[in-house]
Coordinates of C-alpha atoms and ligand atoms in Angstrom, one line a residue:
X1 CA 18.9 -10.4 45.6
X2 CA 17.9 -7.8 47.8
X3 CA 14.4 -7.2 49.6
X4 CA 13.6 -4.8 47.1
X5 CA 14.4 -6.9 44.2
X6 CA 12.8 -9.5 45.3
X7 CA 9.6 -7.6 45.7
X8 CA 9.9 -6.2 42.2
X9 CA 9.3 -9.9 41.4
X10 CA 7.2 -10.6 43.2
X11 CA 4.6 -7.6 42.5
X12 CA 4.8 -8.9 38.8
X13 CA 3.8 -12.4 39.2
X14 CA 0.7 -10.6 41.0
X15 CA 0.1 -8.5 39.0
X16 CA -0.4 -11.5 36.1
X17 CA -3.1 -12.2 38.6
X18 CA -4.7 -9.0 39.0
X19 CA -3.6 -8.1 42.0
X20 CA -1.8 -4.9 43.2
X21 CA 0.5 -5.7 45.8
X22 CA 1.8 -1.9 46.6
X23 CA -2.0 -1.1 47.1
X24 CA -2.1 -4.2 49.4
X25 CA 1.0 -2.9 51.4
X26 CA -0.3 0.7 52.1
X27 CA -3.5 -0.7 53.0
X28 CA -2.2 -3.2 55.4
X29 CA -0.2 0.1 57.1
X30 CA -3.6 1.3 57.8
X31 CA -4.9 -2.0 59.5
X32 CA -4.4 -1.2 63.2
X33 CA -4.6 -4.2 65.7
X34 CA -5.3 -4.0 69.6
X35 CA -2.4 -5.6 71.0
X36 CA -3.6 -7.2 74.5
X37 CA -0.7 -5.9 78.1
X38 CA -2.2 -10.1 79.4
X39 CA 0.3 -11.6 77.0
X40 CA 3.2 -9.7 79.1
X41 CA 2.0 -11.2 82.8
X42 CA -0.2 -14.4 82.6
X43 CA -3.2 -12.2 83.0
X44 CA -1.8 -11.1 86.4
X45 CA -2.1 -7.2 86.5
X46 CA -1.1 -5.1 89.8
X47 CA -4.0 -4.6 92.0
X48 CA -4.1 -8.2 93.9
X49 CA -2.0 -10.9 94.5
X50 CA -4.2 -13.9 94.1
X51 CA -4.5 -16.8 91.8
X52 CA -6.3 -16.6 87.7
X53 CA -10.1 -16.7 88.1
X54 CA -12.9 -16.5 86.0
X55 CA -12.9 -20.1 84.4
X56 CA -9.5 -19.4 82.4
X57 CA -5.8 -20.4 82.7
X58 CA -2.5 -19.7 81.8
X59 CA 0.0 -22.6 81.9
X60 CA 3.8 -22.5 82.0
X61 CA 6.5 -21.3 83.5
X62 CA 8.5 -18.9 81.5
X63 CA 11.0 -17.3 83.3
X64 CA 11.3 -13.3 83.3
X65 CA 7.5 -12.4 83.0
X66 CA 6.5 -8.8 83.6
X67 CA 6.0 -8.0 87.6
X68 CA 5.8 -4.4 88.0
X69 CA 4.2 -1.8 85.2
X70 CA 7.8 -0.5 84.6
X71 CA 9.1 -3.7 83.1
X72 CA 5.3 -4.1 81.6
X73 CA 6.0 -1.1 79.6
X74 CA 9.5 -2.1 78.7
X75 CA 8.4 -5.8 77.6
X76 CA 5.5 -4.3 75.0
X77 CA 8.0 -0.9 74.1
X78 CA 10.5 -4.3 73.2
X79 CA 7.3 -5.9 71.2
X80 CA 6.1 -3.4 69.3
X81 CA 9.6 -2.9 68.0
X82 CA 9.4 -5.5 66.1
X83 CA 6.3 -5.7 65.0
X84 CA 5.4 -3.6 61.7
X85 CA 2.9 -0.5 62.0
X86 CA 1.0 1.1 64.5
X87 CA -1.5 -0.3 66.5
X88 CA -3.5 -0.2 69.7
X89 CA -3.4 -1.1 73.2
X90 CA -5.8 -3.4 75.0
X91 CA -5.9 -3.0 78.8
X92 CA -7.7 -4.4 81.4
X93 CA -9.5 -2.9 84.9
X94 CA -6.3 -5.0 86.8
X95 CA -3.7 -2.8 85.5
X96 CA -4.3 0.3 87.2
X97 CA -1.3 1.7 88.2
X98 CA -1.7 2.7 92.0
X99 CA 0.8 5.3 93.8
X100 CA 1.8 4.6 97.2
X101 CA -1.0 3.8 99.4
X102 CA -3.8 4.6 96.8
X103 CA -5.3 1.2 96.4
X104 CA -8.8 2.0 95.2
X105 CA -10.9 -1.5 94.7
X106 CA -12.6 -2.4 91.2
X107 CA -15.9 0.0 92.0
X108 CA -13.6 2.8 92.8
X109 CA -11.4 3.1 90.1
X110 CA -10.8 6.2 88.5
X111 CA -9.1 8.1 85.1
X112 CA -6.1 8.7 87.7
X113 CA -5.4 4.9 87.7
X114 CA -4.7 5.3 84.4
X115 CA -2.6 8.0 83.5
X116 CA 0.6 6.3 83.7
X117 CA -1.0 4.4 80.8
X118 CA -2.0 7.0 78.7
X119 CA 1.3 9.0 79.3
X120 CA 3.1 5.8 77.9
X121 CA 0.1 5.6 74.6
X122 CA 0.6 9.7 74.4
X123 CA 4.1 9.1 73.7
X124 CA 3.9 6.2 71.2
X125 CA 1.0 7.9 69.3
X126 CA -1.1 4.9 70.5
X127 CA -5.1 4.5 71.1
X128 CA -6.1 2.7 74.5
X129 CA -9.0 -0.1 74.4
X130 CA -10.0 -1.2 78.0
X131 CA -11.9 -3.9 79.7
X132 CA -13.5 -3.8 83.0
X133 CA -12.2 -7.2 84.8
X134 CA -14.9 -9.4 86.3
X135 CA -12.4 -12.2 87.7
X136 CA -9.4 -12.7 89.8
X137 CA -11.0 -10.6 92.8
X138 CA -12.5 -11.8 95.7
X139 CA -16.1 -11.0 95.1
X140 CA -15.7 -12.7 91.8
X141 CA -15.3 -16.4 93.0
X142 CA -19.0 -17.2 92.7
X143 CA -21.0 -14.7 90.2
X144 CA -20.3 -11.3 88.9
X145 CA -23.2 -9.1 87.0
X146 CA -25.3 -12.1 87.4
X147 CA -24.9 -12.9 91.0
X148 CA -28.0 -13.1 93.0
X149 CA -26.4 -11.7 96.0
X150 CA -27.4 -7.9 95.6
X151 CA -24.4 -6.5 97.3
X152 CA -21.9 -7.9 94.7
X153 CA -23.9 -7.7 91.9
X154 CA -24.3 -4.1 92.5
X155 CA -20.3 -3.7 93.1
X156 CA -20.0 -4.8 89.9
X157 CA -22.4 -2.6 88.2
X158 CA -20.1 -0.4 90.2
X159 CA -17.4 -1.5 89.2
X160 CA -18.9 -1.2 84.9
X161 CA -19.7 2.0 85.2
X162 CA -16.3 3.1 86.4
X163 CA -14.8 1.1 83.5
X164 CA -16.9 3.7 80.6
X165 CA -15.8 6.6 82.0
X166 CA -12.5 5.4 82.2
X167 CA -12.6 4.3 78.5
X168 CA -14.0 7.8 77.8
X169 CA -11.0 9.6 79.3
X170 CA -8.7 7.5 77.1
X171 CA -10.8 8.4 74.2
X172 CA -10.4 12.3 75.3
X173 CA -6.7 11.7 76.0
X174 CA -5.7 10.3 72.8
X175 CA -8.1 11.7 70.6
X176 CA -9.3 7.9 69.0
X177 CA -12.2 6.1 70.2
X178 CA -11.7 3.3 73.3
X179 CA -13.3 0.1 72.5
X180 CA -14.5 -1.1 76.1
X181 CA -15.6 -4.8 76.2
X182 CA -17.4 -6.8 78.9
X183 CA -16.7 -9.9 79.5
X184 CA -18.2 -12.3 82.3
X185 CA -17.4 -15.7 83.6
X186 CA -20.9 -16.3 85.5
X187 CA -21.6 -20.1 85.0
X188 CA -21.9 -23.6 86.6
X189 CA -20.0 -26.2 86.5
X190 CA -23.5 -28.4 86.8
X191 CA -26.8 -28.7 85.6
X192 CA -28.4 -25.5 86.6
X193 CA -31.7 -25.6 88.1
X194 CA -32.5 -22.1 86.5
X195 CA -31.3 -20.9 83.1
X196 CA -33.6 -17.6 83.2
X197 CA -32.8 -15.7 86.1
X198 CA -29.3 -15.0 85.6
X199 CA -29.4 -13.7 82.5
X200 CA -32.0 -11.7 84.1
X201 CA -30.0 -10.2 86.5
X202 CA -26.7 -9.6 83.7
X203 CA -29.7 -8.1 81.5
X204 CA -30.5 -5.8 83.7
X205 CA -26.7 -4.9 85.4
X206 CA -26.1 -4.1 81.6
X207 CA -28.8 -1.8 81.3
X208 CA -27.6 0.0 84.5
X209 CA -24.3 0.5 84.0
X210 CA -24.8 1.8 80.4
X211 CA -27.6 3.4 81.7
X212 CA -24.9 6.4 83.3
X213 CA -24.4 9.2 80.6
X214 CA -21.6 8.7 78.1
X215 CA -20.4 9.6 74.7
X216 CA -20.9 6.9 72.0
X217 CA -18.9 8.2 69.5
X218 CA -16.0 7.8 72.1
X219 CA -17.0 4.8 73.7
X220 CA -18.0 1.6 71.8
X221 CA -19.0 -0.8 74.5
X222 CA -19.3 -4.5 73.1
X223 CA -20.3 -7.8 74.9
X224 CA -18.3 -11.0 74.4
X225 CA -20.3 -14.4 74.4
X226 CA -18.6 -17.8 75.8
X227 CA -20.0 -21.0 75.4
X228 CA -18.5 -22.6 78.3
X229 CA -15.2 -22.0 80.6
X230 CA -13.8 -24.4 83.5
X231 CA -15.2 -25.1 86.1
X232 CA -18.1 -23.8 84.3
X233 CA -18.7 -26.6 81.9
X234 CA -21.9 -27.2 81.8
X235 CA -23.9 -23.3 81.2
X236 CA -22.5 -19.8 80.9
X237 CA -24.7 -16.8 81.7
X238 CA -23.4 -14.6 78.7
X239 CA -24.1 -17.2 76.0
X240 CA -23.8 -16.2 72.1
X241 CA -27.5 -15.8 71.8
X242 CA -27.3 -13.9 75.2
X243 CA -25.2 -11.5 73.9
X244 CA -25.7 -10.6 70.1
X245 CA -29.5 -10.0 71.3
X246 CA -28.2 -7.8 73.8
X247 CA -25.8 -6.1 71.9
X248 CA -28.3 -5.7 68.8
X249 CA -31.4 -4.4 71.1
X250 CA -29.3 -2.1 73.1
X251 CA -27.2 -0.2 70.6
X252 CA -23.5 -1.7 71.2
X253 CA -21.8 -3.9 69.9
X254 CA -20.9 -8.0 69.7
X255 CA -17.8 -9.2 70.5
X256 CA -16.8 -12.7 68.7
X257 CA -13.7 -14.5 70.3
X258 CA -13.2 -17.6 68.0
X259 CA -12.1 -19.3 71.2
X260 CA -15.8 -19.3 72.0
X261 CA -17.9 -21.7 70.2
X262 CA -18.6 -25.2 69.7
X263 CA -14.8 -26.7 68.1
X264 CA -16.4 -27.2 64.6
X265 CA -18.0 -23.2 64.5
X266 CA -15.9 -21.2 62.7
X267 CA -15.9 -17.2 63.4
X268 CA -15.0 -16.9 59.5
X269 CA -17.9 -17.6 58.9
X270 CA -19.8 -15.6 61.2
X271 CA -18.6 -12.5 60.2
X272 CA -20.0 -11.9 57.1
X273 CA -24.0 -12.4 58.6
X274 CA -22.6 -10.5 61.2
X275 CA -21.7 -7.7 59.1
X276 CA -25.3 -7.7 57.4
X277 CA -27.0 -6.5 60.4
X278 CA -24.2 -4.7 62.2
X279 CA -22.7 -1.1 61.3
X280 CA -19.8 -2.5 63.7
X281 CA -18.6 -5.8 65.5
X282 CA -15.2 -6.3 67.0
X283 CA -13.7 -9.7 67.6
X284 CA -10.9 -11.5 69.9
X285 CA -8.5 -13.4 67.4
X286 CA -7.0 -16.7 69.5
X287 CA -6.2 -19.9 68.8
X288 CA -8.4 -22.5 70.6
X289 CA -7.0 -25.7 70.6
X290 CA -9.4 -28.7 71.6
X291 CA -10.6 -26.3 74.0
X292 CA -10.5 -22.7 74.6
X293 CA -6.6 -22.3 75.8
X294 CA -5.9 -19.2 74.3
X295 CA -3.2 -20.5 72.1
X296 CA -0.4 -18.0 70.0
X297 CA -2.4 -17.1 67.2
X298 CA -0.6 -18.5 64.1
X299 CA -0.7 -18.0 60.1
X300 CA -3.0 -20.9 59.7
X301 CA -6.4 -21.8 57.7
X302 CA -8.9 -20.0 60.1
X303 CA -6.9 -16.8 60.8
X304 CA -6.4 -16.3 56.8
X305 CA -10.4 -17.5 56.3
X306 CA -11.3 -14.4 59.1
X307 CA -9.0 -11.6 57.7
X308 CA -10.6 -12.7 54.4
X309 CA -14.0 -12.1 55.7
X310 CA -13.1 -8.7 56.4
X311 CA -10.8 -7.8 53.6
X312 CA -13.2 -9.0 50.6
X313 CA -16.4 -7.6 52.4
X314 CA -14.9 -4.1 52.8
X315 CA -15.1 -4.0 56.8
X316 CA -11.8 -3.2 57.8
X317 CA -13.7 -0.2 59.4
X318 CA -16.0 -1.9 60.6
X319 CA -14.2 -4.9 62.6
X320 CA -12.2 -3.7 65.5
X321 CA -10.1 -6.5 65.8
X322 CA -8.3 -7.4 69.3
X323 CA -5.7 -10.8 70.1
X324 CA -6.7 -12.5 72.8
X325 CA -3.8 -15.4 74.3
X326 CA -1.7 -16.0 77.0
X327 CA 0.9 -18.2 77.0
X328 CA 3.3 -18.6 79.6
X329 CA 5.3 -21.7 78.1
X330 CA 7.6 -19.4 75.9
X331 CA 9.2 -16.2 76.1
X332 CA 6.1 -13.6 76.5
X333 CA 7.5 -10.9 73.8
X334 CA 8.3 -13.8 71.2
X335 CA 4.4 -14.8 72.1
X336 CA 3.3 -10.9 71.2
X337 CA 5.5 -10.8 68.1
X338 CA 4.4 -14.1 66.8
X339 CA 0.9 -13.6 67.0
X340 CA 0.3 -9.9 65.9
X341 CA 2.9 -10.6 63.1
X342 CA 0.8 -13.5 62.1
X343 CA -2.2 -11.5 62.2
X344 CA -1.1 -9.2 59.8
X345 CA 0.3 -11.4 57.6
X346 CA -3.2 -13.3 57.4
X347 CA -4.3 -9.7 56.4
X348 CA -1.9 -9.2 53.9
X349 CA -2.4 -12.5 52.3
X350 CA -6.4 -11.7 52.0
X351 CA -5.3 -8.8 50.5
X352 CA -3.1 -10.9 48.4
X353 CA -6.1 -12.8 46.9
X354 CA -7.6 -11.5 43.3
X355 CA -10.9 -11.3 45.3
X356 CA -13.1 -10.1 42.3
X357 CA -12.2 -13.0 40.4
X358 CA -12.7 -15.5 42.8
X359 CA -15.8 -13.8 43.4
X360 CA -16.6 -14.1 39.7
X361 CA -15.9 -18.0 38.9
X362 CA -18.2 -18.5 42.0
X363 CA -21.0 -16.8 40.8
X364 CA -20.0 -18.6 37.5
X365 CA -20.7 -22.4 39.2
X366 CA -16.7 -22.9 37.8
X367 CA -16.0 -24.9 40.9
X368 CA -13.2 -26.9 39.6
X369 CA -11.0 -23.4 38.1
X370 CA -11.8 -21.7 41.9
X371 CA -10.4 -24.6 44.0
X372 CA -7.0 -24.9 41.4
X373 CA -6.6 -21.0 41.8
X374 CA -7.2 -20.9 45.7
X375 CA -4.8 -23.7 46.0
X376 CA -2.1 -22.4 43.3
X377 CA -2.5 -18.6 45.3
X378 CA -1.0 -20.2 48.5
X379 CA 2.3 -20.8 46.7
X380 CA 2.6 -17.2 45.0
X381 CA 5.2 -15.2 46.5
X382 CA 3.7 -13.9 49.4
X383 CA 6.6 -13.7 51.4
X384 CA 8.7 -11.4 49.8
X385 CA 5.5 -9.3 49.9
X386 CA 5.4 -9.6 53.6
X387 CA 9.2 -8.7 54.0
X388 CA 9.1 -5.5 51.9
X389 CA 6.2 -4.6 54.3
X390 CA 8.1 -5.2 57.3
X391 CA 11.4 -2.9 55.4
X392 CA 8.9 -0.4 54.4
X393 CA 7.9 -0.3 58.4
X394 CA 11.5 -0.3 59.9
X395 CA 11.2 -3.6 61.3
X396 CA 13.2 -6.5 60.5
X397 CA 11.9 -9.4 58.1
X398 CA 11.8 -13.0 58.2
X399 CA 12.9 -14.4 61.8
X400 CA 15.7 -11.8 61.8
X401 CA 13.8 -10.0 64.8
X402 CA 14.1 -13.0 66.4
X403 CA 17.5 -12.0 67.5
X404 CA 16.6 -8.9 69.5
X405 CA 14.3 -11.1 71.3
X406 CA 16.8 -13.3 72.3
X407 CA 19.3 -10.7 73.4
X408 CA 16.3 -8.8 75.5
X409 CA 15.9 -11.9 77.7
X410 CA 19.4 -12.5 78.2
X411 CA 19.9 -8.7 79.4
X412 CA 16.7 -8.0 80.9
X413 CA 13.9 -10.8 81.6
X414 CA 16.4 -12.9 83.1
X415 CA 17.7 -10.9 85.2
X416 CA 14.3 -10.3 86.9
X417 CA 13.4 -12.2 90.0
Ligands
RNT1 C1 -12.1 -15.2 78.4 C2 -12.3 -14.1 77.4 C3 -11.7 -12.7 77.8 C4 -10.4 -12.8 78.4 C5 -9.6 -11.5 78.6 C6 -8.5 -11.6 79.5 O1 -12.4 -16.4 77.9 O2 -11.8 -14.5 76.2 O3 -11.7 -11.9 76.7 O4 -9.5 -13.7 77.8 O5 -10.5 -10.6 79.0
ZN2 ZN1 -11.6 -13.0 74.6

């Protein structure tokens, strides 16, 4: 049987259900993902040479990873191949791009740094979200935004500011809004002897750095909350509470990365209070295990429960929705192609679900009928949904992109030095 057979077959058996699975396809076309350059380089970016800072890690030793932007841009071009529809980009402060001899430090970067970057999104038809980068940089090994040394705390605030009016010029460029998020690694490692002060300090190096003039509608600045990193076990500066009061008194928005909570909080679950108070919330989809390690995100329980929460509650335009891993264990593109595929089929299988009618037997106290269905849905045909998608988008199906992958290394990553 062909693809398209099998779909035929398998849009009847939902249908029985209730549910419309060409409806389902051409929304999941419209579900745009920011698809993060780290995956390509271990986090390393161009504009230093030293080690991963900032309390996270990369582990492995993949051969061929990305070293210069060329072969960046060649690895993702390679990823996004293979991955169905169009999506975003998700770059951070450490990826200028400098010509010769134009090495401008973190508080003096500029739109220029950029425009190899939005040449290469102009040409794919791409949208740009950015991130200022508060680590790997030698006034980052202590504090960032929170330090109480002036000097750097202001070079940060420096270095914020810079980061929105970057964002905004990618916004310009590519006519789609740039989705800038802060994220910090201020914390100890100990028992601190003051809790206050420090999120004074970040409180107020937010308020400066948005305090410079910029355009909102272009521009969605959010804040991302950690509960702990390492060597910063014991108390981060940027805590959850830290940051969805900031973000809800000072008009941007909160960033949820499920690699950020306590192991037995679920960001599934979050969402939907979330969404109550908030016109918008974006979030970092990872996969955390025993601690946050940043993990391939895979089709499993609490990727499907999150693309749920936004599929059944109507917020696909409301979540801006971002991967955030690194894993250097594995060939990097397989690592991109794996976890945005898996993404979107967690979105497809949400949109799968005869929502209304789960909906209904809940509201109905029938308990026992809701938990056979939600079980009996996992074994509906789902994948010959999923590979009609992928036809439908040009890519290939099943693992047969795997191929493509394999080749690539063979005549390009390996031969890197
Ligand atoms: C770190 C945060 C942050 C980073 C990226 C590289 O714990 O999740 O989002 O992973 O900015
Ligand atoms: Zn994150």
């Amino acid at each position: 049987m062909t693809i398209a057979q099998r779909y035929e077959s398998a849009k009847e058996i939902y249908k029985s259900m209730g549910v419309d699975t060409d409806k389902a396809v051409e929304t999941l076309k419209n579900i745009h993902i920011s698809m993060h350059c780290w995956q390509g380089d271990d986090v390393q970016g161009f504009d230093h040479k030293g080690p991963l800072s900032g309390g996270i890690q990369t582990t492995g030793n993949y051969p061929g990873k990305a070293g210069t932007p060329e072969e960046l841009m060649d690895d993702i071009d390679k990823a996004l191949s293979l991955i169905p529809g169009k999506h975003k980009l998700n770059l951070h402060a450490n990826y200028a791009i400098f010509e010769e001899g134009q090495f401008a430090d973190r508080d003096a970067l500029e739109p220029a740094h950029f425009r190899k970057w939005v040449e290469f999104a102009k040409e794919r038809g791409m949208g740009i979200d950015f991130n200022p980068t508060f680590f790997s940089h030698e006034k980052a090994e202590t504090f960032t935004l929170s330090s109480p040394d002036e000097e750097i705390r202001q070079f940060w605030i420096r270095h914020g500011q810079a980061c929105i009016r970057i964002s905004q010029f990618f916004a310009e460029e590519l006519g789609q809004p740039c989705v800038m998020n802060i994220w910090i690694p201020d914390g100890y490692k100990d028992v601190p002897a003051d809790r206050l002060a420090p999120r004074a300090r970040f409180k107020d190096s937010l308020d400066r750095i948005l305090s410079i003039d910029y355009d909102k509608s272009k521009v969605y600045v959010c804040l991302e909350s950690k509960v702990f990193g390492i060597g910063m076990e014991s108390y981060t500066v940027g805590s959850s509470e830290f940051c969805i009061n900031y973000a809800a008194n000072n008009g941007i928005l909160s960033l949820m990365d499920n690699g950020h909570y306590h192991p037995t909080e679920v960001v599934s679950d979050k969402i939907p209070a979330m969404l109550l108070f908030n016109e918008k919330l974006a979030l970092h989809v990872t996969r955390p295990v025993r601690w946050d390690s940043d993990h391939v995100v895979l089709f499993d329980d609490e990727t499907k429960e999150i693309a749920k929460e936004i599929v059944r509650n109507d917020a696909i335009d409301r979540v801006f929705l971002g991967l955030d891993f690194f894993d250097a264990s594995i060939n990097r593109i397989s690592a991109w192609v794996v976890g945005m595929r898996n993404m979107q089929k967690a979105f497809l299988f949400a949109l799968l679900q005869p929502n209304d009618k789960l909906k209904e037997l809940q509201n109905n106290s029938e308990f026992t009928e809701l938990m056979m269905l939600q079980e009996e849905l996992k074994l509906y045909p789902f994948g010959d949904v999923w590979n009609y998608f992928c036809e439908q988008c040009g890519v290939p199906g099943k693992e047969d992109w795997f191929e493509e992958v394999q080749q690539y290394e063979k005549e390009v990553l390996s031969k890197r030095a």
